[in-house]
Amino acid sequence: MKKGLLVFVIFVVTSLQAHDVIWVRDLFYRASLDSKEAENFLAFFEKSKVENTPLLLGYHGMAYFLLAKHSYFPHTKLDNFSTGKELLERAIRIDENNIELRYLRLSVQNNTPFFLNYG
């Protein structure tokens, strides 16, 4: 546990590089399974600067989608969903040719109820 926390702090303090994207993907997978991990995943993005990297900005949006998934109250779900949608769409506008960002959006669209009109 302490080792994982140490690794988390080190990556928050340092800037993200290309090999760190693999680490972020791993965090994303773990966050999709557990609500505590989803909160840690969002905290990572809140403390780091990801605005200059479209892929990481997209994963920041996915962190909000995961919080929406794990939330109980409908208002909280909708707020997190809207924030995630905004961040993911901004990342796609910055890098329109990024297949991974488009795949992330597709996965959200396929699992979103029709009344949210994200399809």
mmCIF file of N, CA and C in Angstrom:
data_model
loop_
_atom_site.group_PDB
_atom_site.id
_atom_site.type_symbol
_atom_site.label_atom_id
_atom_site.label_comp_id
_atom_site.label_asym_id
_atom_site.label_seq_id
_atom_site.Cartn_x
_atom_site.Cartn_y
_atom_site.Cartn_z
ATOM 1 N N MET A 1 0.826 -1.187 0.000
ATOM 2 C CA MET A 1 0.000 0.000 0.000
ATOM 3 C C MET A 1 0.871 1.251 0.000
ATOM 4 N N LYS A 2 1.882 1.284 0.883
ATOM 5 C CA LYS A 2 2.761 2.451 0.958
ATOM 6 C C LYS A 2 3.566 2.607 -0.324
ATOM 7 N N LYS A 3 3.949 1.482 -0.909
ATOM 8 C CA LYS A 3 4.710 1.536 -2.151
ATOM 9 C C LYS A 3 3.855 2.139 -3.267
ATOM 10 N N GLY A 4 2.585 1.745 -3.344
ATOM 11 C CA GLY A 4 1.680 2.298 -4.349
ATOM 12 C C GLY A 4 1.447 3.776 -4.154
ATOM 13 N N LEU A 5 1.327 4.195 -2.902
ATOM 14 C CA LEU A 5 1.134 5.613 -2.610
ATOM 15 C C LEU A 5 2.379 6.409 -2.982
ATOM 16 N N LEU A 6 3.558 5.858 -2.713
ATOM 17 C CA LEU A 6 4.806 6.523 -3.066
ATOM 18 C C LEU A 6 4.907 6.713 -4.579
ATOM 19 N N VAL A 7 4.564 5.681 -5.337
ATOM 20 C CA VAL A 7 4.603 5.771 -6.793
ATOM 21 C C VAL A 7 3.615 6.828 -7.271
ATOM 22 N N PHE A 8 2.438 6.865 -6.659
ATOM 23 C CA PHE A 8 1.423 7.854 -7.008
ATOM 24 C C PHE A 8 1.937 9.270 -6.789
ATOM 25 N N VAL A 9 2.560 9.522 -5.663
ATOM 26 C CA VAL A 9 3.071 10.858 -5.342
ATOM 27 C C VAL A 9 4.195 11.248 -6.283
ATOM 28 N N ILE A 10 5.064 10.320 -6.605
ATOM 29 C CA ILE A 10 6.176 10.619 -7.509
ATOM 30 C C ILE A 10 5.654 11.049 -8.872
ATOM 31 N N PHE A 11 4.643 10.362 -9.375
ATOM 32 C CA PHE A 11 4.111 10.716 -10.686
ATOM 33 C C PHE A 11 3.312 12.007 -10.664
ATOM 34 N N VAL A 12 2.726 12.345 -9.542
ATOM 35 C CA VAL A 12 2.018 13.619 -9.456
ATOM 36 C C VAL A 12 2.997 14.775 -9.488
ATOM 37 N N VAL A 13 4.121 14.611 -8.816
ATOM 38 C CA VAL A 13 5.107 15.682 -8.730
ATOM 39 C C VAL A 13 5.823 15.883 -10.055
ATOM 40 N N THR A 14 6.150 14.811 -10.728
ATOM 41 C CA THR A 14 6.872 14.926 -11.995
ATOM 42 C C THR A 14 5.903 15.088 -13.145
ATOM 43 N N SER A 15 6.395 15.614 -14.232
ATOM 44 C CA SER A 15 5.542 15.761 -15.412
ATOM 45 C C SER A 15 5.417 14.411 -16.109
ATOM 46 N N LEU A 16 4.320 14.269 -16.829
ATOM 47 C CA LEU A 16 4.056 13.011 -17.516
ATOM 48 C C LEU A 16 4.839 12.937 -18.820
ATOM 49 N N GLN A 17 5.357 11.757 -19.090
ATOM 50 C CA GLN A 17 6.071 11.510 -20.329
ATOM 51 C C GLN A 17 5.349 10.398 -21.076
ATOM 52 N N ALA A 18 5.851 10.028 -22.233
ATOM 53 C CA ALA A 18 5.170 9.055 -23.084
ATOM 54 C C ALA A 18 4.983 7.700 -22.391
ATOM 55 N N HIS A 19 5.978 7.240 -21.657
ATOM 56 C CA HIS A 19 5.843 5.940 -20.999
ATOM 57 C C HIS A 19 4.855 5.995 -19.841
ATOM 58 N N ASP A 20 4.520 7.182 -19.379
ATOM 59 C CA ASP A 20 3.561 7.323 -18.293
ATOM 60 C C ASP A 20 2.135 7.094 -18.765
ATOM 61 N N VAL A 21 1.896 7.181 -20.060
ATOM 62 C CA VAL A 21 0.560 6.932 -20.589
ATOM 63 C C VAL A 21 0.163 5.487 -20.311
ATOM 64 N N ILE A 22 1.095 4.585 -20.382
ATOM 65 C CA ILE A 22 0.821 3.183 -20.063
ATOM 66 C C ILE A 22 0.392 3.064 -18.602
ATOM 67 N N TRP A 23 1.055 3.792 -17.745
ATOM 68 C CA TRP A 23 0.703 3.793 -16.325
ATOM 69 C C TRP A 23 -0.701 4.358 -16.121
ATOM 70 N N VAL A 24 -1.055 5.408 -16.853
ATOM 71 C CA VAL A 24 -2.389 6.009 -16.752
ATOM 72 C C VAL A 24 -3.446 5.027 -17.240
ATOM 73 N N ARG A 25 -3.152 4.282 -18.278
ATOM 74 C CA ARG A 25 -4.098 3.270 -18.762
ATOM 75 C C ARG A 25 -4.342 2.201 -17.704
ATOM 76 N N ASP A 26 -3.291 1.818 -17.021
ATOM 77 C CA ASP A 26 -3.435 0.838 -15.948
ATOM 78 C C ASP A 26 -4.291 1.397 -14.812
ATOM 79 N N LEU A 27 -4.050 2.648 -14.439
ATOM 80 C CA LEU A 27 -4.877 3.299 -13.417
ATOM 81 C C LEU A 27 -6.333 3.365 -13.857
ATOM 82 N N PHE A 28 -6.558 3.658 -15.128
ATOM 83 C CA PHE A 28 -7.914 3.734 -15.661
ATOM 84 C C PHE A 28 -8.626 2.396 -15.517
ATOM 85 N N TYR A 29 -7.928 1.326 -15.842
ATOM 86 C CA TYR A 29 -8.536 -0.005 -15.721
ATOM 87 C C TYR A 29 -8.908 -0.296 -14.273
ATOM 88 N N ARG A 30 -8.003 -0.017 -13.348
ATOM 89 C CA ARG A 30 -8.297 -0.271 -11.930
ATOM 90 C C ARG A 30 -9.420 0.628 -11.425
ATOM 91 N N ALA A 31 -9.471 1.865 -11.925
ATOM 92 C CA ALA A 31 -10.518 2.799 -11.503
ATOM 93 C C ALA A 31 -11.888 2.365 -11.998
ATOM 94 N N SER A 32 -11.929 1.661 -13.111
ATOM 95 C CA SER A 32 -13.214 1.211 -13.631
ATOM 96 C C SER A 32 -13.824 0.110 -12.763
ATOM 97 N N LEU A 33 -13.016 -0.517 -11.938
ATOM 98 C CA LEU A 33 -13.496 -1.615 -11.107
ATOM 99 C C LEU A 33 -13.840 -1.213 -9.684
ATOM 100 N N ASP A 34 -13.279 -0.122 -9.181
ATOM 101 C CA ASP A 34 -13.422 0.226 -7.768
ATOM 102 C C ASP A 34 -13.639 1.728 -7.606
ATOM 103 N N SER A 35 -14.551 2.116 -6.749
ATOM 104 C CA SER A 35 -14.862 3.539 -6.563
ATOM 105 C C SER A 35 -13.718 4.291 -5.889
ATOM 106 N N LYS A 36 -13.012 3.661 -4.972
ATOM 107 C CA LYS A 36 -11.868 4.323 -4.323
ATOM 108 C C LYS A 36 -10.768 4.601 -5.339
ATOM 109 N N GLU A 37 -10.526 3.641 -6.214
ATOM 110 C CA GLU A 37 -9.527 3.827 -7.263
ATOM 111 C C GLU A 37 -9.963 4.924 -8.231
ATOM 112 N N ALA A 38 -11.267 5.031 -8.478
ATOM 113 C CA ALA A 38 -11.782 6.087 -9.352
ATOM 114 C C ALA A 38 -11.520 7.462 -8.729
ATOM 115 N N GLU A 39 -11.692 7.578 -7.429
ATOM 116 C CA GLU A 39 -11.411 8.839 -6.742
ATOM 117 C C GLU A 39 -9.921 9.171 -6.808
ATOM 118 N N ASN A 40 -9.071 8.165 -6.636
ATOM 119 C CA ASN A 40 -7.627 8.370 -6.739
ATOM 120 C C ASN A 40 -7.223 8.761 -8.165
ATOM 121 N N PHE A 41 -7.881 8.155 -9.136
ATOM 122 C CA PHE A 41 -7.616 8.455 -10.545
ATOM 123 C C PHE A 41 -7.931 9.914 -10.840
ATOM 124 N N LEU A 42 -9.059 10.404 -10.353
ATOM 125 C CA LEU A 42 -9.413 11.806 -10.550
ATOM 126 C C LEU A 42 -8.467 12.718 -9.784
ATOM 127 N N ALA A 43 -8.094 12.341 -8.568
ATOM 128 C CA ALA A 43 -7.175 13.156 -7.769
ATOM 129 C C ALA A 43 -5.835 13.314 -8.475
ATOM 130 N N PHE A 44 -5.393 12.263 -9.150
ATOM 131 C CA PHE A 44 -4.150 12.331 -9.912
ATOM 132 C C PHE A 44 -4.232 13.431 -10.974
ATOM 133 N N PHE A 45 -5.339 13.481 -11.699
ATOM 134 C CA PHE A 45 -5.475 14.477 -12.754
ATOM 135 C C PHE A 45 -5.716 15.876 -12.214
ATOM 136 N N GLU A 46 -6.354 15.979 -11.074
ATOM 137 C CA GLU A 46 -6.583 17.291 -10.475
ATOM 138 C C GLU A 46 -5.270 17.931 -10.020
ATOM 139 N N LYS A 47 -4.289 17.121 -9.642
ATOM 140 C CA LYS A 47 -3.019 17.641 -9.140
ATOM 141 C C LYS A 47 -1.970 17.820 -10.232
ATOM 142 N N SER A 48 -2.167 17.171 -11.373
ATOM 143 C CA SER A 48 -1.158 17.263 -12.431
ATOM 144 C C SER A 48 -1.662 18.162 -13.554
ATOM 145 N N LYS A 49 -0.754 18.597 -14.376
ATOM 146 C CA LYS A 49 -1.078 19.466 -15.510
ATOM 147 C C LYS A 49 -1.249 18.602 -16.754
ATOM 148 N N VAL A 50 -2.485 18.436 -17.198
ATOM 149 C CA VAL A 50 -2.735 17.598 -18.366
ATOM 150 C C VAL A 50 -3.334 18.382 -19.520
ATOM 151 N N GLU A 51 -3.486 19.671 -19.380
ATOM 152 C CA GLU A 51 -4.117 20.481 -20.418
ATOM 153 C C GLU A 51 -3.335 20.472 -21.733
ATOM 154 N N ASN A 52 -2.018 20.267 -21.673
ATOM 155 C CA ASN A 52 -1.212 20.333 -22.889
ATOM 156 C C ASN A 52 -1.119 18.992 -23.609
ATOM 157 N N THR A 53 -1.660 17.931 -23.050
ATOM 158 C CA THR A 53 -1.621 16.615 -23.674
ATOM 159 C C THR A 53 -3.050 16.136 -23.917
ATOM 160 N N PRO A 54 -3.493 16.079 -25.162
ATOM 161 C CA PRO A 54 -4.880 15.703 -25.428
ATOM 162 C C PRO A 54 -5.273 14.329 -24.897
ATOM 163 N N LEU A 55 -4.378 13.354 -25.014
ATOM 164 C CA LEU A 55 -4.714 12.012 -24.541
ATOM 165 C C LEU A 55 -4.949 12.012 -23.038
ATOM 166 N N LEU A 56 -4.101 12.690 -22.301
ATOM 167 C CA LEU A 56 -4.275 12.738 -20.847
ATOM 168 C C LEU A 56 -5.486 13.581 -20.470
ATOM 169 N N LEU A 57 -5.789 14.595 -21.243
ATOM 170 C CA LEU A 57 -7.006 15.373 -21.023
ATOM 171 C C LEU A 57 -8.234 14.487 -21.227
ATOM 172 N N GLY A 58 -8.176 13.612 -22.224
ATOM 173 C CA GLY A 58 -9.265 12.663 -22.450
ATOM 174 C C GLY A 58 -9.434 11.703 -21.298
ATOM 175 N N TYR A 59 -8.322 11.217 -20.749
ATOM 176 C CA TYR A 59 -8.404 10.328 -19.594
ATOM 177 C C TYR A 59 -8.886 11.080 -18.351
ATOM 178 N N HIS A 60 -8.606 12.370 -18.279
ATOM 179 C CA HIS A 60 -9.148 13.187 -17.191
ATOM 180 C C HIS A 60 -10.678 13.196 -17.283
ATOM 181 N N GLY A 61 -11.185 13.350 -18.497
ATOM 182 C CA GLY A 61 -12.630 13.267 -18.697
ATOM 183 C C GLY A 61 -13.171 11.894 -18.332
ATOM 184 N N MET A 62 -12.425 10.864 -18.668
ATOM 185 C CA MET A 62 -12.865 9.508 -18.326
ATOM 186 C C MET A 62 -12.917 9.305 -16.817
ATOM 187 N N ALA A 63 -12.053 9.999 -16.082
ATOM 188 C CA ALA A 63 -12.098 9.910 -14.619
ATOM 189 C C ALA A 63 -13.440 10.411 -14.096
ATOM 190 N N TYR A 64 -13.951 11.479 -14.705
ATOM 191 C CA TYR A 64 -15.267 11.976 -14.303
ATOM 192 C C TYR A 64 -16.375 11.000 -14.695
ATOM 193 N N PHE A 65 -16.246 10.368 -15.852
ATOM 194 C CA PHE A 65 -17.235 9.362 -16.237
ATOM 195 C C PHE A 65 -17.247 8.204 -15.240
ATOM 196 N N LEU A 66 -16.070 7.813 -14.779
ATOM 197 C CA LEU A 66 -16.006 6.728 -13.801
ATOM 198 C C LEU A 66 -16.617 7.140 -12.470
ATOM 199 N N LEU A 67 -16.406 8.390 -12.075
ATOM 200 C CA LEU A 67 -17.060 8.863 -10.853
ATOM 201 C C LEU A 67 -18.578 8.847 -11.025
ATOM 202 N N ALA A 68 -19.049 9.199 -12.200
ATOM 203 C CA ALA A 68 -20.487 9.142 -12.458
ATOM 204 C C ALA A 68 -20.988 7.700 -12.344
ATOM 205 N N LYS A 69 -20.198 6.780 -12.831
ATOM 206 C CA LYS A 69 -20.568 5.367 -12.761
ATOM 207 C C LYS A 69 -20.687 4.904 -11.314
ATOM 208 N N HIS A 70 -19.791 5.351 -10.467
ATOM 209 C CA HIS A 70 -19.760 4.887 -9.081
ATOM 210 C C HIS A 70 -20.596 5.747 -8.131
ATOM 211 N N SER A 71 -21.165 6.841 -8.607
ATOM 212 C CA SER A 71 -21.959 7.722 -7.747
ATOM 213 C C SER A 71 -23.342 7.129 -7.506
ATOM 214 N N TYR A 72 -23.954 7.552 -6.407
ATOM 215 C CA TYR A 72 -25.273 7.058 -6.043
ATOM 216 C C TYR A 72 -26.377 8.047 -6.421
ATOM 217 N N PHE A 73 -26.155 9.318 -6.153
ATOM 218 C CA PHE A 73 -27.182 10.330 -6.373
ATOM 219 C C PHE A 73 -27.231 10.753 -7.844
ATOM 220 N N PRO A 74 -28.436 10.854 -8.410
ATOM 221 C CA PRO A 74 -28.570 11.213 -9.834
ATOM 222 C C PRO A 74 -27.964 12.569 -10.181
ATOM 223 N N HIS A 75 -28.110 13.546 -9.294
ATOM 224 C CA HIS A 75 -27.552 14.873 -9.580
ATOM 225 C C HIS A 75 -26.032 14.812 -9.676
ATOM 226 N N THR A 76 -25.413 14.069 -8.786
ATOM 227 C CA THR A 76 -23.962 13.906 -8.812
ATOM 228 C C THR A 76 -23.526 13.165 -10.080
ATOM 229 N N LYS A 77 -24.287 12.137 -10.433
ATOM 230 C CA LYS A 77 -23.982 11.400 -11.663
ATOM 231 C C LYS A 77 -24.014 12.333 -12.874
ATOM 232 N N LEU A 78 -25.046 13.155 -12.960
ATOM 233 C CA LEU A 78 -25.196 14.041 -14.107
ATOM 234 C C LEU A 78 -24.105 15.104 -14.149
ATOM 235 N N ASP A 79 -23.741 15.665 -13.003
ATOM 236 C CA ASP A 79 -22.661 16.664 -12.957
ATOM 237 C C ASP A 79 -21.339 16.065 -13.408
ATOM 238 N N ASN A 80 -21.019 14.883 -12.884
ATOM 239 C CA ASN A 80 -19.769 14.223 -13.268
ATOM 240 C C ASN A 80 -19.788 13.832 -14.745
ATOM 241 N N PHE A 81 -20.932 13.361 -15.218
ATOM 242 C CA PHE A 81 -21.059 12.995 -16.631
ATOM 243 C C PHE A 81 -20.827 14.214 -17.528
ATOM 244 N N SER A 82 -21.440 15.339 -17.179
ATOM 245 C CA SER A 82 -21.303 16.553 -17.996
ATOM 246 C C SER A 82 -19.867 17.061 -18.023
ATOM 247 N N THR A 83 -19.199 17.027 -16.889
ATOM 248 C CA THR A 83 -17.797 17.467 -16.833
ATOM 249 C C THR A 83 -16.921 16.536 -17.662
ATOM 250 N N GLY A 84 -17.130 15.233 -17.536
ATOM 251 C CA GLY A 84 -16.362 14.265 -18.313
ATOM 252 C C GLY A 84 -16.582 14.426 -19.800
ATOM 253 N N LYS A 85 -17.823 14.666 -20.183
ATOM 254 C CA LYS A 85 -18.152 14.859 -21.601
ATOM 255 C C LYS A 85 -17.440 16.092 -22.152
ATOM 256 N N GLU A 86 -17.458 17.169 -21.387
ATOM 257 C CA GLU A 86 -16.801 18.406 -21.824
ATOM 258 C C GLU A 86 -15.298 18.204 -22.018
ATOM 259 N N LEU A 87 -14.648 17.545 -21.059
ATOM 260 C CA LEU A 87 -13.198 17.330 -21.148
ATOM 261 C C LEU A 87 -12.842 16.400 -22.300
ATOM 262 N N LEU A 88 -13.597 15.331 -22.465
ATOM 263 C CA LEU A 88 -13.302 14.386 -23.544
ATOM 264 C C LEU A 88 -13.525 15.023 -24.914
ATOM 265 N N GLU A 89 -14.590 15.781 -25.061
ATOM 266 C CA GLU A 89 -14.843 16.442 -26.335
ATOM 267 C C GLU A 89 -13.777 17.500 -26.636
ATOM 268 N N ARG A 90 -13.306 18.203 -25.613
ATOM 269 C CA ARG A 90 -12.233 19.192 -25.821
ATOM 270 C C ARG A 90 -10.952 18.491 -26.275
ATOM 271 N N ALA A 91 -10.653 17.329 -25.669
ATOM 272 C CA ALA A 91 -9.459 16.578 -26.074
ATOM 273 C C ALA A 91 -9.569 16.124 -27.521
ATOM 274 N N ILE A 92 -10.756 15.708 -27.937
ATOM 275 C CA ILE A 92 -10.945 15.255 -29.319
ATOM 276 C C ILE A 92 -10.851 16.434 -30.286
ATOM 277 N N ARG A 93 -11.347 17.608 -29.888
ATOM 278 C CA ARG A 93 -11.210 18.791 -30.751
ATOM 279 C C ARG A 93 -9.740 19.182 -30.932
ATOM 280 N N ILE A 94 -8.931 18.998 -29.887
ATOM 281 C CA ILE A 94 -7.505 19.338 -29.974
ATOM 282 C C ILE A 94 -6.776 18.361 -30.893
ATOM 283 N N ASP A 95 -7.064 17.076 -30.733
ATOM 284 C CA ASP A 95 -6.386 16.040 -31.521
ATOM 285 C C ASP A 95 -7.440 15.171 -32.195
ATOM 286 N N GLU A 96 -7.931 15.630 -33.325
ATOM 287 C CA GLU A 96 -9.041 14.964 -34.012
ATOM 288 C C GLU A 96 -8.687 13.592 -34.565
ATOM 289 N N ASN A 97 -7.425 13.332 -34.802
ATOM 290 C CA ASN A 97 -7.012 12.074 -35.422
ATOM 291 C C ASN A 97 -6.597 11.003 -34.411
ATOM 292 N N ASN A 98 -6.766 11.263 -33.142
ATOM 293 C CA ASN A 98 -6.358 10.302 -32.124
ATOM 294 C C ASN A 98 -7.409 9.204 -31.993
ATOM 295 N N ILE A 99 -7.026 8.006 -32.386
ATOM 296 C CA ILE A 99 -7.940 6.867 -32.379
ATOM 297 C C ILE A 99 -8.332 6.483 -30.953
ATOM 298 N N GLU A 100 -7.397 6.567 -30.031
ATOM 299 C CA GLU A 100 -7.682 6.160 -28.656
ATOM 300 C C GLU A 100 -8.753 7.053 -28.027
ATOM 301 N N LEU A 101 -8.672 8.347 -28.274
ATOM 302 C CA LEU A 101 -9.687 9.260 -27.742
ATOM 303 C C LEU A 101 -11.057 8.947 -28.331
ATOM 304 N N ARG A 102 -11.095 8.664 -29.598
ATOM 305 C CA ARG A 102 -12.367 8.341 -30.244
ATOM 306 C C ARG A 102 -12.919 7.014 -29.730
ATOM 307 N N TYR A 103 -12.028 6.070 -29.449
ATOM 308 C CA TYR A 103 -12.473 4.790 -28.884
ATOM 309 C C TYR A 103 -13.032 4.991 -27.469
ATOM 310 N N LEU A 104 -12.381 5.840 -26.681
ATOM 311 C CA LEU A 104 -12.894 6.126 -25.342
ATOM 312 C C LEU A 104 -14.290 6.741 -25.427
ATOM 313 N N ARG A 105 -14.467 7.681 -26.358
ATOM 314 C CA ARG A 105 -15.783 8.300 -26.522
ATOM 315 C C ARG A 105 -16.823 7.267 -26.959
ATOM 316 N N LEU A 106 -16.448 6.388 -27.878
ATOM 317 C CA LEU A 106 -17.370 5.352 -28.326
ATOM 318 C C LEU A 106 -17.784 4.429 -27.188
ATOM 319 N N SER A 107 -16.836 4.074 -26.340
ATOM 320 C CA SER A 107 -17.165 3.190 -25.220
ATOM 321 C C SER A 107 -18.129 3.869 -24.250
ATOM 322 N N VAL A 108 -17.976 5.164 -24.057
ATOM 323 C CA VAL A 108 -18.908 5.892 -23.190
ATOM 324 C C VAL A 108 -20.275 5.983 -23.868
ATOM 325 N N GLN A 109 -20.285 6.307 -25.149
ATOM 326 C CA GLN A 109 -21.552 6.446 -25.866
ATOM 327 C C GLN A 109 -22.348 5.149 -25.894
ATOM 328 N N ASN A 110 -21.657 4.025 -26.018
ATOM 329 C CA ASN A 110 -22.347 2.734 -26.050
ATOM 330 C C ASN A 110 -22.939 2.350 -24.700
ATOM 331 N N ASN A 111 -22.406 2.900 -23.621
ATOM 332 C CA ASN A 111 -22.882 2.548 -22.289
ATOM 333 C C ASN A 111 -23.679 3.660 -21.617
ATOM 334 N N THR A 112 -24.042 4.682 -22.383
ATOM 335 C CA THR A 112 -24.789 5.813 -21.847
ATOM 336 C C THR A 112 -26.266 5.654 -22.193
ATOM 337 N N PRO A 113 -27.154 5.907 -21.234
ATOM 338 C CA PRO A 113 -28.588 5.855 -21.544
ATOM 339 C C PRO A 113 -28.969 6.863 -22.630
ATOM 340 N N PHE A 114 -29.948 6.516 -23.425
ATOM 341 C CA PHE A 114 -30.325 7.345 -24.580
ATOM 342 C C PHE A 114 -30.792 8.742 -24.168
ATOM 343 N N PHE A 115 -31.391 8.877 -23.000
ATOM 344 C CA PHE A 115 -31.949 10.179 -22.614
ATOM 345 C C PHE A 115 -30.872 11.216 -22.290
ATOM 346 N N LEU A 116 -29.615 10.809 -22.166
ATOM 347 C CA LEU A 116 -28.530 11.760 -21.966
ATOM 348 C C LEU A 116 -28.065 12.363 -23.287
ATOM 349 N N ASN A 117 -28.535 11.786 -24.390
ATOM 350 C CA ASN A 117 -28.286 12.330 -25.725
ATOM 351 C C ASN A 117 -26.787 12.494 -26.020
ATOM 352 N N TYR A 118 -26.049 11.429 -25.779
ATOM 353 C CA TYR A 118 -24.618 11.430 -26.080
ATOM 354 C C TYR A 118 -24.338 10.257 -27.005
ATOM 355 N N GLY A 119 -24.796 10.364 -28.214
ATOM 356 C CA GLY A 119 -24.624 9.256 -29.118
ATOM 357 C C GLY A 119 -24.496 9.593 -30.500
#
